[in-house]
Coordinates of C-alpha atoms and ligand atoms in Angstrom, one line a residue:
M1 CA -67.9 -96.4 52.8
R2 CA -69.5 -93.4 54.9
I3 CA -70.8 -90.5 53.8
A4 CA -72.1 -87.2 55.1
M5 CA -75.5 -85.8 53.7
I6 CA -75.7 -82.1 54.2
G7 CA -78.9 -81.0 54.2
T8 CA -81.9 -82.8 55.0
G9 CA -84.6 -81.3 52.9
Y10 CA -86.2 -83.6 50.1
V11 CA -83.1 -84.7 48.0
G12 CA -80.7 -85.0 51.2
L13 CA -83.2 -87.2 53.0
V14 CA -84.0 -89.4 50.2
S15 CA -80.6 -89.6 49.0
G16 CA -79.3 -90.4 52.5
A17 CA -81.8 -93.3 53.2
C18 CA -81.5 -94.8 49.9
F19 CA -77.3 -94.8 50.4
S20 CA -78.0 -96.1 53.6
E21 CA -80.1 -99.0 51.7
F22 CA -77.3 -99.8 49.7
G23 CA -75.3 -100.6 52.8
V24 CA -73.3 -97.1 53.3
D25 CA -72.5 -95.7 56.4
V26 CA -74.7 -92.2 56.4
V27 CA -75.0 -89.4 58.7
C28 CA -77.4 -87.0 57.5
V29 CA -76.5 -83.1 58.8
D30 CA -79.2 -80.0 59.1
K31 CA -78.5 -77.3 60.9
D32 CA -82.6 -77.0 61.6
S33 CA -82.1 -79.1 65.1
S34 CA -86.3 -79.4 65.2
K35 CA -85.6 -81.3 62.3
I36 CA -83.3 -83.2 63.3
E37 CA -85.1 -83.9 66.4
M38 CA -88.2 -85.1 64.5
L39 CA -86.1 -87.4 62.5
E40 CA -84.5 -88.9 65.6
A41 CA -87.9 -89.6 66.6
G42 CA -88.5 -91.4 63.4
R43 CA -91.2 -88.7 62.3
M44 CA -90.5 -87.5 58.6
P45 CA -90.5 -83.4 58.1
I46 CA -92.0 -84.4 54.5
Y47 CA -94.6 -87.0 53.0
E48 CA -92.9 -89.2 50.5
P49 CA -94.4 -92.6 50.1
G50 CA -92.1 -95.6 51.4
L51 CA -89.7 -93.0 53.4
E52 CA -90.5 -93.3 56.7
N53 CA -90.0 -97.3 56.5
L54 CA -86.9 -97.2 54.7
V55 CA -85.5 -94.6 57.4
K56 CA -86.7 -96.7 60.3
K57 CA -85.3 -99.8 58.4
N58 CA -81.8 -98.3 58.1
V59 CA -81.9 -96.4 61.7
D60 CA -82.4 -99.7 62.8
A61 CA -79.7 -101.6 61.0
G62 CA -77.2 -98.7 62.5
R63 CA -76.7 -97.3 59.2
L64 CA -78.2 -94.3 59.1
S65 CA -78.2 -91.4 61.9
F66 CA -79.0 -87.6 62.1
T67 CA -77.1 -85.2 63.7
T68 CA -76.3 -81.0 63.8
D69 CA -72.7 -81.7 64.1
L70 CA -71.6 -81.1 60.6
A71 CA -67.6 -81.4 61.6
T72 CA -67.7 -84.5 63.3
A73 CA -70.1 -86.0 60.5
V74 CA -67.7 -84.7 57.5
A75 CA -64.3 -85.5 59.3
S76 CA -65.0 -89.2 59.1
A77 CA -67.0 -89.4 55.4
D78 CA -65.2 -90.5 52.4
A79 CA -68.0 -88.3 50.5
V80 CA -69.9 -85.3 51.7
F81 CA -73.0 -84.5 49.6
I82 CA -74.1 -80.8 49.5
A83 CA -77.9 -81.2 49.5
V84 CA -78.9 -77.9 50.6
G85 CA -81.6 -75.7 48.8
T86 CA -81.0 -73.7 46.0
P87 CA -84.1 -71.2 45.6
S88 CA -84.9 -68.7 43.2
R89 CA -83.4 -65.5 44.2
R90 CA -85.9 -63.1 44.8
G91 CA -86.1 -60.3 41.7
D92 CA -84.1 -61.9 39.3
G93 CA -84.7 -65.6 39.1
H94 CA -81.0 -66.7 39.6
A95 CA -80.4 -69.6 42.0
D96 CA -79.3 -68.6 45.4
L97 CA -76.2 -70.3 46.1
S98 CA -75.4 -68.8 49.5
Y99 CA -76.4 -72.0 51.1
V100 CA -74.2 -74.0 48.9
Y101 CA -71.1 -71.7 49.1
G102 CA -71.7 -71.5 53.1
A103 CA -71.6 -75.5 53.1
A104 CA -68.7 -75.6 51.4
K105 CA -66.9 -73.7 53.6
E106 CA -67.9 -75.6 56.3
I107 CA -67.1 -78.7 55.0
A108 CA -63.5 -77.3 54.1
A109 CA -63.0 -76.5 57.7
A110 CA -63.7 -80.1 58.6
V111 CA -62.8 -82.6 56.0
Q112 CA -59.8 -85.0 57.2
G113 CA -58.0 -87.2 55.0
Y114 CA -59.1 -87.6 50.9
T115 CA -62.7 -86.7 50.4
V116 CA -64.9 -86.2 47.9
V117 CA -67.0 -83.4 47.9
V118 CA -70.3 -84.3 45.8
T119 CA -72.9 -81.2 44.7
K120 CA -76.2 -82.6 44.5
S121 CA -78.1 -79.6 44.7
T122 CA -79.3 -78.3 41.6
V123 CA -76.4 -75.7 40.5
P124 CA -76.1 -73.5 37.6
V125 CA -73.0 -74.3 35.2
G126 CA -69.6 -73.3 37.0
T127 CA -70.5 -73.7 41.1
G128 CA -68.5 -77.1 41.3
R129 CA -65.5 -74.4 40.1
E130 CA -66.3 -72.3 42.8
V131 CA -66.7 -74.9 45.7
E132 CA -63.6 -75.8 44.9
R133 CA -61.8 -72.6 45.2
I134 CA -63.7 -72.0 48.3
I135 CA -62.6 -75.2 49.8
A136 CA -58.8 -74.2 48.6
E137 CA -59.4 -71.0 49.8
T138 CA -60.6 -72.0 53.4
R139 CA -58.2 -75.0 53.9
P140 CA -55.4 -74.9 51.4
D141 CA -54.1 -78.2 52.8
A142 CA -57.5 -80.1 52.4
D143 CA -57.3 -82.9 49.8
C144 CA -60.3 -82.9 48.3
D145 CA -62.1 -83.6 44.5
V146 CA -65.3 -81.7 43.9
V147 CA -68.1 -83.6 41.9
S148 CA -71.4 -83.1 40.4
N149 CA -73.8 -85.5 40.7
P150 CA -77.1 -84.5 40.0
E151 CA -80.7 -85.5 41.3
F152 CA -83.3 -86.8 39.0
L153 CA -86.0 -87.7 41.7
R154 CA -89.4 -86.8 41.5
E155 CA -91.8 -86.3 44.4
G156 CA -94.0 -89.1 45.1
S157 CA -91.8 -91.7 43.5
A158 CA -88.2 -90.6 44.6
I159 CA -87.7 -93.8 46.5
E160 CA -87.9 -95.6 43.4
D161 CA -86.2 -93.4 40.9
F162 CA -83.3 -93.3 43.3
M163 CA -83.1 -97.1 43.5
R164 CA -83.8 -97.8 39.9
P165 CA -83.2 -94.6 37.8
D166 CA -82.9 -94.4 34.0
R167 CA -79.2 -93.0 34.5
V168 CA -77.0 -92.0 37.2
V169 CA -74.5 -88.6 36.0
I170 CA -71.4 -87.8 37.6
G171 CA -69.0 -85.0 36.8
T172 CA -65.7 -85.2 37.6
K173 CA -62.3 -85.7 35.7
S174 CA -60.5 -87.1 39.0
E175 CA -60.0 -91.0 38.6
R176 CA -59.7 -91.1 42.5
A177 CA -63.2 -89.5 42.7
E178 CA -64.5 -91.5 39.9
E179 CA -63.8 -94.6 41.9
V180 CA -65.3 -93.3 45.1
M181 CA -68.5 -92.4 43.0
R182 CA -68.4 -95.8 41.4
E183 CA -68.2 -97.6 44.5
L184 CA -71.1 -95.9 46.1
Y185 CA -73.3 -96.4 43.2
R186 CA -72.2 -100.1 42.8
P187 CA -75.7 -101.7 44.0
L188 CA -76.9 -100.1 40.4
Y189 CA -74.6 -102.3 38.3
L190 CA -77.0 -105.1 38.9
F191 CA -79.8 -103.4 36.9
E192 CA -77.3 -102.4 34.5
T193 CA -78.2 -98.7 35.3
P194 CA -76.1 -96.4 32.7
I195 CA -73.9 -94.0 34.4
V196 CA -72.7 -91.1 32.4
F197 CA -69.1 -89.6 33.6
T198 CA -68.7 -86.9 32.1
S199 CA -67.1 -83.1 33.1
R200 CA -68.3 -81.5 35.7
Q201 CA -69.3 -78.5 34.2
T202 CA -71.2 -80.8 31.7
S203 CA -73.1 -82.7 34.6
E204 CA -74.1 -79.4 35.9
L205 CA -76.0 -78.4 32.7
I206 CA -77.1 -82.0 32.0
K207 CA -79.3 -81.3 34.9
Y208 CA -81.0 -78.1 33.9
A209 CA -81.3 -79.3 30.1
A210 CA -83.2 -82.6 31.7
N211 CA -85.7 -80.4 33.5
T212 CA -86.0 -77.6 31.3
F213 CA -86.8 -79.9 28.4
L214 CA -89.1 -81.6 30.5
A215 CA -91.0 -78.6 31.1
A216 CA -91.0 -77.8 27.4
K217 CA -92.3 -81.1 26.8
I218 CA -95.1 -80.0 29.4
T219 CA -95.9 -76.6 27.9
F220 CA -95.9 -77.7 24.6
I221 CA -98.6 -80.3 25.0
N222 CA -100.5 -78.0 27.3
E223 CA -100.6 -75.3 24.0
I224 CA -101.4 -78.1 21.8
A225 CA -104.6 -78.8 24.2
D226 CA -105.7 -75.1 23.8
L227 CA -105.8 -75.7 20.2
C228 CA -107.2 -79.0 20.4
E229 CA -110.1 -76.9 22.2
V230 CA -110.7 -74.8 19.3
V231 CA -110.9 -76.9 16.3
D232 CA -112.7 -79.8 18.2
A233 CA -109.6 -82.3 18.5
D234 CA -108.9 -84.4 21.4
V235 CA -105.3 -83.9 23.2
Q236 CA -105.1 -87.2 24.6
D237 CA -105.3 -88.8 21.2
V238 CA -102.9 -86.3 19.8
A239 CA -100.5 -87.3 22.8
R240 CA -100.8 -90.6 22.1
G241 CA -100.5 -90.6 18.6
I242 CA -97.2 -88.4 18.8
G243 CA -95.8 -90.2 21.8
L244 CA -96.0 -93.6 20.2
D245 CA -93.0 -92.4 17.9
G246 CA -90.0 -93.4 19.8
R247 CA -88.4 -90.3 19.0
I248 CA -91.0 -88.5 21.0
G249 CA -92.2 -90.9 23.9
R250 CA -95.3 -90.9 25.9
K251 CA -94.2 -89.3 29.0
F252 CA -94.7 -86.1 30.0
L253 CA -97.5 -85.5 27.4
H254 CA -100.4 -85.0 29.8
A255 CA -102.0 -81.6 29.3
G256 CA -102.9 -79.9 33.0
P257 CA -102.8 -77.0 34.6
G258 CA -99.3 -75.9 33.9
Y259 CA -96.4 -77.2 35.5
G260 CA -95.4 -76.6 39.2
G261 CA -93.6 -77.7 42.0
S262 CA -89.9 -77.3 43.6
C263 CA -88.1 -77.7 40.6
F264 CA -89.3 -77.1 37.1
P265 CA -90.4 -73.6 37.9
K266 CA -87.0 -72.5 39.6
D267 CA -85.0 -74.2 37.2
T268 CA -86.2 -73.1 33.8
L269 CA -85.9 -69.5 35.3
A270 CA -82.3 -70.3 36.1
L271 CA -81.2 -71.5 33.0
V272 CA -82.6 -68.6 31.2
R273 CA -80.5 -66.2 33.6
T274 CA -77.7 -68.1 33.0
A275 CA -77.4 -68.3 29.3
E276 CA -78.8 -64.6 29.2
E277 CA -75.8 -64.1 31.0
V278 CA -73.4 -65.5 28.9
G279 CA -75.1 -64.0 25.6
R280 CA -76.5 -67.3 24.5
P281 CA -80.3 -66.3 25.4
L282 CA -82.8 -69.8 25.3
R283 CA -85.6 -68.5 23.7
I284 CA -87.6 -71.7 23.8
I285 CA -87.3 -71.9 27.4
E286 CA -88.1 -68.0 27.8
T287 CA -91.4 -68.7 26.0
V288 CA -92.0 -71.9 28.3
V289 CA -91.5 -69.8 31.3
D290 CA -94.0 -67.2 30.0
V291 CA -96.5 -69.4 28.7
N292 CA -96.7 -71.7 31.7
A293 CA -96.6 -68.3 34.2
K294 CA -99.9 -67.2 32.2
R295 CA -101.6 -70.5 32.1
K296 CA -102.2 -70.8 35.9
H297 CA -104.2 -67.4 35.8
Q298 CA -106.0 -68.9 32.5
M299 CA -107.4 -71.9 34.7
A300 CA -109.0 -69.8 36.9
E301 CA -110.6 -68.1 33.9
K302 CA -111.5 -71.4 32.4
I303 CA -113.2 -72.5 35.8
I304 CA -115.3 -69.3 35.8
A305 CA -116.0 -69.7 32.3
G306 CA -117.2 -73.7 32.9
C307 CA -119.5 -71.8 35.5
G308 CA -121.5 -69.7 33.0
D309 CA -118.7 -66.8 32.8
D310 CA -119.7 -65.6 36.5
V311 CA -118.8 -66.8 40.0
S312 CA -119.4 -63.7 42.3
G313 CA -121.2 -65.0 45.0
K314 CA -121.0 -68.9 44.1
T315 CA -119.2 -71.6 45.9
I316 CA -116.4 -73.9 44.2
A317 CA -115.3 -76.8 45.7
I318 CA -111.3 -77.4 44.8
L319 CA -110.0 -81.0 44.9
G320 CA -106.3 -81.1 45.3
V321 CA -104.0 -78.1 45.7
T322 CA -100.4 -79.9 45.8
F323 CA -98.6 -79.3 42.3
K324 CA -98.9 -83.1 41.9
P325 CA -100.4 -86.0 43.7
N326 CA -98.2 -88.2 46.6
T327 CA -96.6 -85.1 48.0
D328 CA -97.6 -82.4 50.4
D329 CA -95.3 -79.9 48.5
M330 CA -97.4 -76.8 47.6
R331 CA -94.2 -74.8 46.0
D332 CA -95.4 -73.4 42.8
S333 CA -98.5 -74.9 42.7
P334 CA -100.9 -73.8 40.2
S335 CA -103.6 -74.2 42.8
I336 CA -102.3 -71.1 44.3
E337 CA -102.9 -68.9 41.4
I338 CA -106.4 -70.7 40.6
V339 CA -107.8 -70.1 44.1
A340 CA -106.9 -66.2 44.1
G341 CA -108.4 -65.8 40.8
L342 CA -111.6 -67.5 41.8
Q343 CA -111.8 -65.3 44.9
A344 CA -110.8 -62.1 43.0
A345 CA -113.8 -62.8 41.0
G346 CA -116.0 -63.1 43.9
A347 CA -116.2 -67.0 44.7
D348 CA -116.2 -68.4 47.6
V349 CA -113.8 -71.8 47.9
R350 CA -114.1 -74.8 49.7
A351 CA -110.7 -77.3 49.1
Y352 CA -109.9 -80.4 50.1
D353 CA -106.3 -82.4 49.5
P354 CA -105.2 -85.2 51.0
E355 CA -101.7 -84.4 52.3
G356 CA -101.0 -80.6 51.4
M357 CA -103.5 -78.7 53.4
T358 CA -101.4 -78.0 56.3
E359 CA -98.7 -76.0 54.2
A360 CA -101.8 -74.6 52.0
K361 CA -103.4 -73.2 55.1
E362 CA -100.5 -70.9 55.3
M363 CA -100.2 -69.9 51.7
M364 CA -104.0 -69.1 50.9
D365 CA -106.6 -66.8 52.8
G366 CA -110.2 -67.3 53.1
V367 CA -110.4 -71.0 52.4
I368 CA -112.7 -73.4 53.7
W369 CA -110.6 -76.4 54.3
C370 CA -112.7 -79.7 54.4
E371 CA -112.7 -83.0 55.5
D372 CA -112.7 -84.7 52.2
A373 CA -113.9 -84.3 49.0
Y374 CA -117.2 -84.7 49.1
D375 CA -117.4 -82.2 52.3
A376 CA -115.5 -79.8 49.8
M377 CA -118.6 -80.2 47.3
T378 CA -121.5 -80.0 49.8
D379 CA -123.3 -77.1 48.9
A380 CA -120.8 -75.9 46.0
D381 CA -121.9 -74.6 42.4
A382 CA -119.0 -76.7 40.7
V383 CA -116.0 -78.6 41.7
A384 CA -112.8 -78.4 39.8
I385 CA -109.8 -81.0 40.0
V386 CA -106.5 -79.5 40.1
T387 CA -104.2 -82.4 41.2
E388 CA -105.2 -85.9 40.2
W389 CA -104.9 -87.9 43.5
N390 CA -106.0 -91.2 42.9
Q391 CA -108.5 -90.7 45.5
F392 CA -110.4 -88.5 43.2
R393 CA -110.4 -90.6 40.2
A394 CA -113.5 -92.7 41.3
L395 CA -115.8 -90.1 42.9
D396 CA -119.3 -91.5 43.2
L397 CA -121.2 -89.3 40.7
D398 CA -124.6 -89.7 42.1
R399 CA -123.8 -88.6 45.4
M400 CA -121.4 -85.8 43.9
K401 CA -125.1 -84.5 42.4
D402 CA -126.9 -84.7 45.3
L403 CA -124.0 -82.7 47.5
L404 CA -123.7 -79.9 44.4
S405 CA -125.8 -77.1 43.5
E406 CA -125.4 -77.7 40.0
P407 CA -123.8 -80.9 38.6
V408 CA -120.9 -78.9 37.0
M409 CA -117.4 -80.2 37.1
I410 CA -114.5 -78.6 35.5
D411 CA -111.4 -81.5 35.2
L412 CA -108.1 -79.6 34.8
R413 CA -106.4 -83.1 34.9
N414 CA -108.3 -85.0 32.4
I415 CA -109.2 -87.8 34.9
Y416 CA -112.9 -88.7 34.0
N417 CA -114.4 -89.2 30.5
P418 CA -116.4 -86.6 28.8
D419 CA -119.0 -89.4 27.6
E420 CA -119.4 -90.9 30.9
M421 CA -119.9 -87.5 32.5
A422 CA -122.4 -86.4 30.0
Q423 CA -124.5 -89.4 30.6
A424 CA -124.5 -88.9 34.1
G425 CA -125.7 -85.2 33.7
F426 CA -122.9 -83.3 34.1
H427 CA -121.8 -80.2 32.3
Y428 CA -118.2 -81.3 32.4
V429 CA -115.3 -79.2 31.1
S430 CA -111.8 -80.5 30.8
I431 CA -108.5 -80.1 29.1
G432 CA -108.2 -80.2 25.3
R433 CA -111.0 -82.2 24.9
P434 CA -113.9 -81.8 22.1
A435 CA -116.8 -79.7 24.0
T436 CA -119.3 -81.7 22.1
L437 CA -119.1 -84.5 24.0
S438 CA -120.5 -83.1 27.1
A439 CA -124.1 -82.1 27.5
P440 CA -124.9 -78.7 29.1
A441 CA -126.2 -78.8 32.7
Ligands
LIG1 C1 -89.2 -82.9 38.6 C2 -88.2 -83.9 37.7 O1 -88.9 -84.8 37.0 C3 -87.4 -84.5 38.3 O2 -86.5 -85.4 37.7 C4 -86.4 -83.4 39.1 O3 -85.4 -84.2 39.5 C5 -87.0 -82.6 39.9 O4 -88.1 -82.1 39.2 P1 -91.2 -83.0 40.1 O5 -91.1 -81.6 40.6 O6 -91.1 -84.1 41.7 O7 -89.8 -83.7 39.5 O8 -92.5 -83.4 39.2 P2 -93.0 -84.0 38.1 O9 -93.8 -85.5 38.5 O10 -91.8 -84.1 37.2 O11 -93.8 -82.9 37.7 C6 -93.6 -81.5 37.3 C7 -94.9 -81.0 36.9 O12 -95.4 -81.0 35.8 C8 -96.0 -81.2 37.9 O13 -96.9 -79.8 38.2 C9 -97.0 -81.9 37.3 O14 -98.5 -81.8 37.3 C10 -96.9 -81.5 35.8 N1 -97.0 -82.5 34.8 C11 -95.8 -83.5 34.6 C12 -97.8 -82.3 33.6 O15 -98.4 -81.2 33.7 N2 -98.2 -83.2 32.7 C13 -96.8 -84.3 32.7 O16 -97.4 -85.0 31.4 C14 -96.3 -84.0 33.4

């Protein structure tokens, strides 16, 4: 089995490397020649745990290669995956499908023999039909089936998610295409991975429904956390108390500064637009989008409140700027608005992130970038934890107290224990946990 993966961004690169690990011959294609050169030299364009080793192993085994030559890769492929970006279109929040349609045209011009064209990019319902139309228009003689096969990879654990998924979703009504897809995912039968075969448009919608549901779940617990703060309840116990109900489930109930990243913000918005367009507005998701957007700004206010309602002339240490740990991705990270909010209120910001600083430097002005967490806290008036990297979970509290001008911590990820922080003499503010447990400085 041979496949071509069009687009070596996050999804394409991880999926391509994982398919090659399954024993499939994979050619990853990208227009960006510098990216291809980098990959050929064994360097990764993104940070993802385990990816570099997986790529190297499969390149060495001769199953994985990289090229800018789409036509040659497509011509010899049994299946061609479209894994190009679908960013939010500026202004209206619709998914920008120009890269998907562009790829479809190029693929159509190059296919030889029966080929399954698989959309892996997250695309609105109906995109598969349009890809099919483009292929038929460009090459009326092409023998292709267009299939939807959304990804459910979390950044930071994408390889594990690909290798041991909760499920695989495949949208096609073609038996020939189904056979090719079954063959590609055969290694997963060993783990008895459920494979959901359905129609193409249902598969396209499953992806959006999954992401918007998860975004709603996070937003729900974030609002419950805000309520907890006022009624002196503990959101972590609420999350456990409801999460143990099998119908609710414990995952995705960590209150925090609001969801970010490359998927949830753009996918929630895109589904809202699709639903509006067909006259079936999704009021819950509209509210989720709105509440999450406001939350990021509220987090800056929370830090300011934790600093005695005034940060003018103060220095705040920010630990973590990526939207979550184990990634260097800064897309829609809450830190962007938090830092801007603090600066607007007159604060200086010293920040440290284990992987995200290169990208963050391009997006944030006036931040002093530091060597490590302790460097960031040196002479700062307060420290705020924005991303829950493991290395921030067990900081030396005595050393911190020596470094900080004031022992103030605003923990937007609830990774410290309020009692222990109070005992250590910190003014400790977290999300949705009783303020009575923490002692003032
Ligand atoms: C997500 C989906 O999980 C994945 O299936 C899809 O394919 C792509 O989008 P990802 O963006 O990598 O993956 O991140 P995820 O781990 O889902 O977290 C998204 C955001 O939600 C992060 O900002 C994270 O901090 C936040 N989050 C997550 C919470 O605030 N609380 C939680 O309980 C879980």
